[in-house]
PDB file of C-alpha atoms in Angstrom:
ATOM      1  CA  MET A   3     -13.620 -28.611  40.355  1.00  0.00           C
ATOM      2  CA  GLU A   4     -15.250 -25.781  38.624  1.00  0.00           C
ATOM      3  CA  LEU A   5     -14.169 -22.298  38.791  1.00  0.00           C
ATOM      4  CA  THR A   6     -15.525 -19.360  40.775  1.00  0.00           C
ATOM      5  CA  ILE A   7     -16.797 -16.161  39.127  1.00  0.00           C
ATOM      6  CA  ALA A   8     -13.257 -14.679  40.900  1.00  0.00           C
ATOM      7  CA  ASP A   9     -10.716 -17.546  39.502  1.00  0.00           C
ATOM      8  CA  LYS A  10     -12.585 -16.990  36.013  1.00  0.00           C
ATOM      9  CA  LEU A  11     -11.879 -12.744  36.625  1.00  0.00           C
ATOM     10  CA  GLU A  12      -7.910 -13.619  37.710  1.00  0.00           C
ATOM     11  CA  SER A  13      -7.531 -15.780  34.628  1.00  0.00           C
ATOM     12  CA  LEU A  14      -8.813 -13.184  32.522  1.00  0.00           C
ATOM     13  CA  VAL A  15      -6.830 -10.106  34.473  1.00  0.00           C
ATOM     14  CA  LYS A  16      -3.728 -12.005  33.962  1.00  0.00           C
ATOM     15  CA  LEU A  17      -4.416 -12.812  30.071  1.00  0.00           C
ATOM     16  CA  GLN A  18      -4.913  -9.106  29.647  1.00  0.00           C
ATOM     17  CA  GLU A  19      -1.607  -8.483  31.529  1.00  0.00           C
ATOM     18  CA  ILE A  20       0.445 -10.351  29.388  1.00  0.00           C
ATOM     19  CA  ASP A  21      -1.610  -9.545  26.214  1.00  0.00           C
ATOM     20  CA  SER A  22      -1.097  -5.405  26.944  1.00  0.00           C
ATOM     21  CA  ARG A  23       2.946  -5.812  27.762  1.00  0.00           C
ATOM     22  CA  LEU A  24       2.582  -7.707  23.905  1.00  0.00           C
ATOM     23  CA  ASP A  25       0.944  -4.866  22.516  1.00  0.00           C
ATOM     24  CA  GLU A  26       3.166  -2.372  24.504  1.00  0.00           C
ATOM     25  CA  LEU A  27       6.170  -4.290  22.940  1.00  0.00           C
ATOM     26  CA  ARG A  28       4.611  -3.754  19.184  1.00  0.00           C
ATOM     27  CA  LYS A  29       4.206  -0.046  19.914  1.00  0.00           C
ATOM     28  CA  LEU A  30       8.017   0.248  20.341  1.00  0.00           C
ATOM     29  CA  ARG A  31       7.593  -0.543  16.770  1.00  0.00           C
ATOM     30  CA  GLY A  32       5.625   2.447  16.003  1.00  0.00           C
ATOM     31  CA  ASP A  33       4.183   3.406  12.806  1.00  0.00           C
ATOM     32  CA  LEU A  34       7.473   2.042  11.146  1.00  0.00           C
ATOM     33  CA  PRO A  35       5.550  -1.288   9.203  1.00  0.00           C
ATOM     34  CA  GLU A  36       2.858   0.633   8.350  1.00  0.00           C
ATOM     35  CA  GLU A  37       5.492   3.251   6.715  1.00  0.00           C
ATOM     36  CA  VAL A  38       7.584   0.277   5.013  1.00  0.00           C
ATOM     37  CA  LYS A  39       4.698  -1.035   3.936  1.00  0.00           C
ATOM     38  CA  ASP A  40       3.381   2.400   2.867  1.00  0.00           C
ATOM     39  CA  LEU A  41       7.030   2.851   0.995  1.00  0.00           C
ATOM     40  CA  GLU A  42       6.771  -0.341  -0.812  1.00  0.00           C
ATOM     41  CA  ASP A  43       3.460   0.228  -1.923  1.00  0.00           C
ATOM     42  CA  GLU A  44       4.827   3.525  -3.558  1.00  0.00           C
ATOM     43  CA  VAL A  45       7.783   2.494  -5.079  1.00  0.00           C
ATOM     44  CA  ILE A  46       5.341  -0.663  -7.245  1.00  0.00           C
ATOM     45  CA  GLY A  47       3.318   2.474  -8.167  1.00  0.00           C
ATOM     46  CA  ILE A  48       6.169   4.707  -9.406  1.00  0.00           C
ATOM     47  CA  GLU A  49       7.930   1.610 -11.063  1.00  0.00           C
ATOM     48  CA  LYS A  50       4.655   0.757 -12.865  1.00  0.00           C
ATOM     49  CA  ARG A  51       4.534   4.471 -13.799  1.00  0.00           C
ATOM     50  CA  MET A  52       8.099   4.475 -15.324  1.00  0.00           C
ATOM     51  CA  SER A  53       7.375   1.388 -17.349  1.00  0.00           C
ATOM     52  CA  ARG A  54       3.779   2.445 -18.837  1.00  0.00           C
ATOM     53  CA  PHE A  55       6.454   5.309 -19.848  1.00  0.00           C
ATOM     54  CA  GLN A  56       8.676   2.817 -21.508  1.00  0.00           C
ATOM     55  CA  SER A  57       5.747   1.371 -23.342  1.00  0.00           C
ATOM     56  CA  GLU A  58       4.668   5.028 -24.632  1.00  0.00           C
ATOM     57  CA  ILE A  59       8.130   5.575 -26.186  1.00  0.00           C
ATOM     58  CA  ASP A  60       8.384   2.390 -27.877  1.00  0.00           C
ATOM     59  CA  SER A  61       4.961   2.823 -29.093  1.00  0.00           C
ATOM     60  CA  TYR A  62       6.298   6.630 -30.070  1.00  0.00           C
ATOM     61  CA  ASN A  63       9.595   4.448 -31.772  1.00  0.00           C
ATOM     62  CA  GLU A  64       6.863   2.501 -33.860  1.00  0.00           C
ATOM     63  CA  GLU A  65       4.660   5.441 -34.739  1.00  0.00           C
ATOM     64  CA  ILE A  66       8.342   7.118 -36.457  1.00  0.00           C
ATOM     65  CA  GLU A  67       9.314   4.005 -37.990  1.00  0.00           C
ATOM     66  CA  THR A  68       6.009   3.648 -39.932  1.00  0.00           C
ATOM     67  CA  GLN A  69       6.124   7.338 -40.904  1.00  0.00           C
ATOM     68  CA  LYS A  70       9.743   6.688 -42.159  1.00  0.00           C
ATOM     69  CA  GLN A  71       8.445   3.281 -44.422  1.00  0.00           C
ATOM     70  CA  ASN A  72       5.413   5.997 -45.582  1.00  0.00           C
ATOM     71  CA  LYS A  73       8.022   8.261 -46.975  1.00  0.00           C
ATOM     72  CA  LYS A  74      10.125   5.508 -48.560  1.00  0.00           C
ATOM     73  CA  ASP A  75       7.068   4.425 -50.245  1.00  0.00           C
ATOM     74  CA  SER A  76       6.037   7.711 -51.231  1.00  0.00           C
ATOM     75  CA  ASP A  77       9.794   8.229 -52.999  1.00  0.00           C
ATOM     76  CA  LYS A  78       9.496   5.005 -54.766  1.00  0.00           C
ATOM     77  CA  LEU A  79       5.722   6.041 -56.167  1.00  0.00           C
ATOM     78  CA  ILE A  80       7.335   9.532 -56.790  1.00  0.00           C
ATOM     79  CA  VAL A  81      10.217   7.773 -58.959  1.00  0.00           C
ATOM     80  CA  LYS A  82       7.570   5.771 -60.523  1.00  0.00           C
ATOM     81  CA  TYR A  83       5.467   8.993 -61.368  1.00  0.00           C
ATOM     82  CA  LYS A  84       7.739  10.788 -62.962  1.00  0.00           C
ATOM     83  CA  ASP A  85       9.289   7.937 -65.174  1.00  0.00           C
ATOM     84  CA  GLN A  86       5.552   7.898 -66.233  1.00  0.00           C
ATOM     85  CA  GLN A  87       5.401  11.288 -66.947  1.00  0.00           C
ATOM     86  CA  MET A  88       7.546  11.310 -69.784  1.00  0.00           C
ATOM     87  CA  ASN A  89       5.916   8.977 -71.343  1.00  0.00           C
ATOM     88  CA  VAL A  90       2.412  10.500 -71.613  1.00  0.00           C
ATOM     89  CA  ARG A  91       0.100  10.428 -74.546  1.00  0.00           C
ATOM     90  CA  ASN A  92      -1.883  13.679 -73.668  1.00  0.00           C
ATOM     91  CA  ASN A  93      -2.113  16.328 -71.328  1.00  0.00           C
ATOM     92  CA  ARG A  94      -4.822  14.795 -69.319  1.00  0.00           C
ATOM     93  CA  GLU A  95      -2.510  12.247 -68.507  1.00  0.00           C
ATOM     94  CA  TYR A  96      -0.023  14.375 -67.555  1.00  0.00           C
ATOM     95  CA  ASP A  97      -2.068  16.671 -65.784  1.00  0.00           C
ATOM     96  CA  ALA A  98      -3.326  13.250 -63.678  1.00  0.00           C
ATOM     97  CA  ILE A  99      -0.075  12.305 -62.515  1.00  0.00           C
ATOM     98  CA  SER A 100       1.175  15.425 -61.592  1.00  0.00           C
ATOM     99  CA  LYS A 101      -1.799  15.311 -59.145  1.00  0.00           C
ATOM    100  CA  GLU A 102      -0.427  11.831 -57.955  1.00  0.00           C
ATOM    101  CA  LEU A 103       3.231  13.673 -57.643  1.00  0.00           C
ATOM    102  CA  GLU A 104       1.842  16.230 -55.541  1.00  0.00           C
ATOM    103  CA  LEU A 105       0.024  14.015 -53.164  1.00  0.00           C
ATOM    104  CA  GLN A 106       3.071  12.279 -52.703  1.00  0.00           C
ATOM    105  CA  GLU A 107       5.108  14.900 -51.753  1.00  0.00           C
ATOM    106  CA  LEU A 108       2.277  16.207 -49.371  1.00  0.00           C
ATOM    107  CA  GLU A 109       2.013  12.712 -47.951  1.00  0.00           C
ATOM    108  CA  ILE A 110       6.375  13.044 -47.345  1.00  0.00           C
ATOM    109  CA  GLN A 111       5.320  16.444 -45.615  1.00  0.00           C
ATOM    110  CA  LEU A 112       2.917  15.281 -43.295  1.00  0.00           C
ATOM    111  CA  ALA A 113       5.534  12.063 -42.780  1.00  0.00           C
ATOM    112  CA  ASP A 114       8.344  14.581 -42.041  1.00  0.00           C
ATOM    113  CA  LYS A 115       5.331  16.553 -39.271  1.00  0.00           C
ATOM    114  CA  ARG A 116       4.418  13.467 -37.429  1.00  0.00           C
ATOM    115  CA  ILE A 117       7.722  12.346 -36.728  1.00  0.00           C
ATOM    116  CA  ARG A 118       8.911  15.627 -35.617  1.00  0.00           C
ATOM    117  CA  GLU A 119       5.562  15.888 -33.574  1.00  0.00           C
ATOM    118  CA  THR A 120       6.693  12.080 -31.919  1.00  0.00           C
ATOM    119  CA  ASP A 121      10.170  12.995 -31.415  1.00  0.00           C
ATOM    120  CA  TYR A 122       8.936  15.747 -29.181  1.00  0.00           C
ATOM    121  CA  LYS A 123       6.650  13.646 -27.496  1.00  0.00           C
ATOM    122  CA  ILE A 124       9.474  10.988 -27.163  1.00  0.00           C
ATOM    123  CA  LYS A 125      11.360  13.850 -25.301  1.00  0.00           C
ATOM    124  CA  THR A 126       8.886  14.955 -23.381  1.00  0.00           C
ATOM    125  CA  LYS A 127       8.251  11.423 -22.233  1.00  0.00           C
ATOM    126  CA  GLU A 128      12.034  10.586 -21.518  1.00  0.00           C
ATOM    127  CA  GLN A 129      12.116  14.116 -19.162  1.00  0.00           C
ATOM    128  CA  ASP A 130       9.047  12.033 -17.396  1.00  0.00           C
ATOM    129  CA  ILE A 131      11.369   9.184 -16.788  1.00  0.00           C
ATOM    130  CA  GLU A 132      14.131  10.498 -15.875  1.00  0.00           C
ATOM    131  CA  GLU A 133      12.633  12.816 -13.199  1.00  0.00           C
ATOM    132  CA  THR A 134      10.370   9.810 -11.803  1.00  0.00           C
ATOM    133  CA  LYS A 135      13.646   7.869 -11.910  1.00  0.00           C
ATOM    134  CA  ALA A 136      15.086  10.439  -9.279  1.00  0.00           C
ATOM    135  CA  THR A 137      11.703  10.349  -7.524  1.00  0.00           C
ATOM    136  CA  LEU A 138      12.371   6.052  -7.457  1.00  0.00           C
ATOM    137  CA  ASP A 139      15.659   6.355  -5.884  1.00  0.00           C
ATOM    138  CA  ALA A 140      15.010   9.219  -3.798  1.00  0.00           C
ATOM    139  CA  ARG A 141      12.070   6.421  -2.459  1.00  0.00           C
ATOM    140  CA  LYS A 142      14.038   3.216  -2.484  1.00  0.00           C
ATOM    141  CA  GLU A 143      16.370   5.290  -0.619  1.00  0.00           C
ATOM    142  CA  VAL A 144      14.170   6.103   2.667  1.00  0.00           C
ATOM    143  CA  LEU A 145      12.375   2.859   2.316  1.00  0.00           C
ATOM    144  CA  GLU A 146      15.854   0.775   2.831  1.00  0.00           C
ATOM    145  CA  GLN A 147      17.074   3.000   5.775  1.00  0.00           C
ATOM    146  CA  LYS A 148      12.638   2.226   7.110  1.00  0.00           C
ATOM    147  CA  ARG A 149      13.665  -1.204   7.034  1.00  0.00           C
ATOM    148  CA  LYS A 150      16.771  -1.862   8.226  1.00  0.00           C
ATOM    149  CA  GLU A 151      15.254   0.348  11.139  1.00  0.00           C
ATOM    150  CA  LEU A 152      12.464  -2.024  11.231  1.00  0.00           C
ATOM    151  CA  ASP A 153      14.575  -4.842  11.353  1.00  0.00           C
ATOM    152  CA  ARG A 154      16.760  -3.670  14.234  1.00  0.00           C
ATOM    153  CA  LEU A 155      13.855  -3.625  16.261  1.00  0.00           C
ATOM    154  CA  ILE A 156      12.076  -6.425  15.130  1.00  0.00           C
ATOM    155  CA  VAL A 157      15.543  -8.705  16.024  1.00  0.00           C
ATOM    156  CA  GLU A 158      15.963  -6.468  19.454  1.00  0.00           C
ATOM    157  CA  SER A 159      12.420  -7.284  20.656  1.00  0.00           C
ATOM    158  CA  GLN A 160      11.902 -10.620  19.336  1.00  0.00           C
ATOM    159  CA  GLU A 161      12.984 -13.215  21.789  1.00  0.00           C
ATOM    160  CA  GLU A 162      10.755 -11.074  24.417  1.00  0.00           C
ATOM    161  CA  GLU A 163       7.575 -11.032  21.863  1.00  0.00           C
ATOM    162  CA  GLU A 164       8.045 -15.062  21.653  1.00  0.00           C
ATOM    163  CA  LYS A 165       8.119 -15.576  25.254  1.00  0.00           C
ATOM    164  CA  LEU A 166       5.091 -12.952  25.487  1.00  0.00           C
ATOM    165  CA  LEU A 167       3.016 -14.963  22.754  1.00  0.00           C
ATOM    166  CA  LYS A 168       3.722 -18.073  24.238  1.00  0.00           C
ATOM    167  CA  SER A 169       2.779 -16.760  27.575  1.00  0.00           C
ATOM    168  CA  SER A 170      -0.517 -15.618  26.209  1.00  0.00           C
ATOM    169  CA  ALA A 171      -0.986 -18.952  24.624  1.00  0.00           C
ATOM    170  CA  ARG A 172      -0.892 -20.856  28.127  1.00  0.00           C
ATOM    171  CA  GLN A 173      -2.976 -18.663  29.571  1.00  0.00           C
ATOM    172  CA  ALA A 174      -5.887 -18.308  27.232  1.00  0.00           C
ATOM    173  CA  LYS A 175      -6.458 -22.320  28.149  1.00  0.00           C
ATOM    174  CA  LYS A 176      -6.692 -21.172  31.763  1.00  0.00           C
ATOM    175  CA  VAL A 177      -9.905 -19.040  30.337  1.00  0.00           C
ATOM    176  CA  GLU A 178     -13.186 -20.467  29.981  1.00  0.00           C
ATOM    177  CA  GLU A 179     -13.710 -20.652  25.786  1.00  0.00           C
ATOM    178  CA  ARG A 180     -17.076 -18.516  26.302  1.00  0.00           C
ATOM    179  CA  LEU A 181     -15.270 -15.785  27.975  1.00  0.00           C
ATOM    180  CA  LEU A 182     -12.330 -16.076  25.686  1.00  0.00           C
ATOM    181  CA  LYS A 183     -14.211 -15.721  22.623  1.00  0.00           C
ATOM    182  CA  ALA A 184     -15.778 -12.241  24.390  1.00  0.00           C
ATOM    183  CA  TYR A 185     -12.131 -11.205  25.248  1.00  0.00           C
ATOM    184  CA  ASN A 186     -10.698 -11.684  22.208  1.00  0.00           C
ATOM    185  CA  LYS A 187     -14.002 -10.012  20.179  1.00  0.00           C
ATOM    186  CA  ILE A 188     -13.846  -7.022  22.929  1.00  0.00           C
ATOM    187  CA  ARG A 189      -9.826  -6.806  22.172  1.00  0.00           C
ATOM    188  CA  GLY A 190     -10.289  -6.664  18.871  1.00  0.00           C
ATOM    189  CA  GLY A 191     -12.640  -4.007  18.735  1.00  0.00           C
ATOM    190  CA  ALA A 192     -10.806  -1.726  21.675  1.00  0.00           C
ATOM    191  CA  LYS A 193      -8.344   0.710  20.132  1.00  0.00           C
ATOM    192  CA  ASN A 194      -5.920   0.229  22.781  1.00  0.00           C
ATOM    193  CA  GLY A 195      -6.291  -3.460  23.448  1.00  0.00           C
ATOM    194  CA  LEU A 196      -8.114  -3.477  26.811  1.00  0.00           C
ATOM    195  CA  ALA A 197     -10.621  -6.088  27.252  1.00  0.00           C
ATOM    196  CA  VAL A 198     -10.580  -6.277  31.011  1.00  0.00           C
ATOM    197  CA  VAL A 199     -10.619  -2.954  32.906  1.00  0.00           C
ATOM    198  CA  ALA A 200     -10.491  -1.470  36.128  1.00  0.00           C
ATOM    199  CA  ILE A 201     -12.947   0.652  38.030  1.00  0.00           C
ATOM    200  CA  ASP A 202     -10.838   3.970  38.706  1.00  0.00           C
ATOM    201  CA  ARG A 203     -12.177   6.494  41.043  1.00  0.00           C
ATOM    202  CA  GLY A 204     -15.810   5.274  39.863  1.00  0.00           C
ATOM    203  CA  ALA A 205     -15.347   5.263  36.570  1.00  0.00           C
ATOM    204  CA  CYS A 206     -14.421   2.083  33.632  1.00  0.00           C
ATOM    205  CA  GLY A 207     -11.104   2.246  33.083  1.00  0.00           C
ATOM    206  CA  GLY A 208     -11.525   1.957  29.528  1.00  0.00           C
ATOM    207  CA  CYS A 209     -13.830   4.771  28.746  1.00  0.00           C
ATOM    208  CA  PHE A 210     -13.956   6.614  31.460  1.00  0.00           C
ATOM    209  CA  ASN A 211     -17.581   6.971  32.068  1.00  0.00           C
ATOM    210  CA  VAL A 212     -19.186   6.952  35.249  1.00  0.00           C
ATOM    211  CA  VAL A 213     -19.808   2.914  36.765  1.00  0.00           C
ATOM    212  CA  PRO A 214     -23.153   3.399  39.168  1.00  0.00           C
ATOM    213  CA  PRO A 215     -22.265   2.708  42.527  1.00  0.00           C
ATOM    214  CA  GLN A 216     -24.409  -0.661  42.584  1.00  0.00           C
ATOM    215  CA  MET A 217     -22.418  -1.954  39.798  1.00  0.00           C
ATOM    216  CA  GLN A 218     -19.160  -1.004  41.647  1.00  0.00           C
ATOM    217  CA  ALA A 219     -20.517  -3.362  44.265  1.00  0.00           C
ATOM    218  CA  ASP A 220     -21.181  -6.016  41.890  1.00  0.00           C
ATOM    219  CA  VAL A 221     -18.017  -6.099  40.891  1.00  0.00           C
ATOM    220  CA  MET A 222     -16.100  -6.115  43.961  1.00  0.00           C
ATOM    221  CA  GLU A 223     -18.377  -9.040  45.361  1.00  0.00           C
ATOM    222  CA  LYS A 224     -17.396 -10.885  42.107  1.00  0.00           C
ATOM    223  CA  LEU A 225     -20.515 -12.940  42.085  1.00  0.00           C
ATOM    224  CA  LYS A 226     -20.966 -12.523  38.239  1.00  0.00           C
ATOM    225  CA  ILE A 227     -18.863 -10.885  35.024  1.00  0.00           C
ATOM    226  CA  ILE A 228     -20.007  -7.378  34.736  1.00  0.00           C
ATOM    227  CA  ILE A 229     -19.744  -5.515  31.410  1.00  0.00           C
ATOM    228  CA  CYS A 230     -19.182  -1.265  31.518  1.00  0.00           C
ATOM    229  CA  GLU A 231     -22.513  -0.426  29.672  1.00  0.00           C
ATOM    230  CA  HIS A 232     -21.015   2.307  28.005  1.00  0.00           C
ATOM    231  CA  CYS A 233     -18.398   0.524  26.379  1.00  0.00           C
ATOM    232  CA  GLY A 234     -18.491  -3.043  26.496  1.00  0.00           C
ATOM    233  CA  ARG A 235     -15.391  -3.981  27.922  1.00  0.00           C
ATOM    234  CA  ILE A 236     -15.295  -6.635  31.460  1.00  0.00           C
ATOM    235  CA  LEU A 237     -14.764  -4.503  34.724  1.00  0.00           C
ATOM    236  CA  ALA A 238     -12.541  -6.018  37.326  1.00  0.00           C
ATOM    237  CA  ASP A 239     -11.450  -5.143  40.721  1.00  0.00           C
ATOM    238  CA  ALA A 240      -9.119  -2.840  40.703  1.00  0.00           C
ATOM    239  CA  ASP A 241      -7.395  -3.995  44.350  1.00  0.00           C
ATOM    240  CA  ALA A 242      -7.106  -7.557  42.223  1.00  0.00           C
ATOM    241  CA  ILE A 243      -5.251  -6.012  38.948  1.00  0.00           C
ATOM    242  CA  LYS A 244      -2.710  -4.171  41.874  1.00  0.00           C
ATOM    243  CA  VAL A 245      -2.277  -7.613  43.606  1.00  0.00           C
ATOM    244  CA  HIS A 246      -1.336  -9.142  40.427  1.00  0.00           C
ATOM    245  CA  ARG A 247       0.805  -6.215  39.306  1.00  0.00           C
ATOM    246  CA  LYS A 248       3.031  -6.780  42.453  1.00  0.00           C
ATOM    247  CA  ARG A 249       3.416 -10.056  41.733  1.00  0.00           C
ATOM    248  CA  LYS A 250       5.086 -10.042  38.557  1.00  0.00           C
TER     249      LYS A 250
END
């Protein structure tokens, strides 16, 4: 038996009612899911920053060890050059060795300077880590609270949500495939999730633009599917929607 337009519209109205109740249930969770996700992303970002700081400190420590080794190498050369200086054959050799000694002394001074500078960088970076750790602990605490709150809301609404999802799936099977695709597309693009709306006081119940009288008459006759020319939603008879709501 072929379904009439009225039958098709009634199936859509029923599906919209179920999906709207599902939307309302999910709204009870508010922005919590997004807040939790944002906090999780923020925590990951802070942890990566701390890891980067620690890598920089490790690099600085390696630089200090390199400079310490440079000092040791210069100390060995100084000992070597002083021994050679005791056995020079002329002033030219003495002067050449003296210059090498001066150079190694400068190398030691330069290494000390670099060690001090790197030590300062480490202390600054350690302070950054300490401040970042405090921020991380605070954000983790907020995240934990938000997660508990979200988990509580999910547990409280989970059973009802599962029932509504099953009802929505059953009702969707009763809707003509072409209409169901159009419904899902319209619903997906609507902020309030409404794909089927009633005409209220001569205006579309979705976008609130005035619906022409002839179009209103067509909706009442239920001889064809009428789409709002402004927002693209499916228009239904307000009385039919009210009747269906009373049946619930």
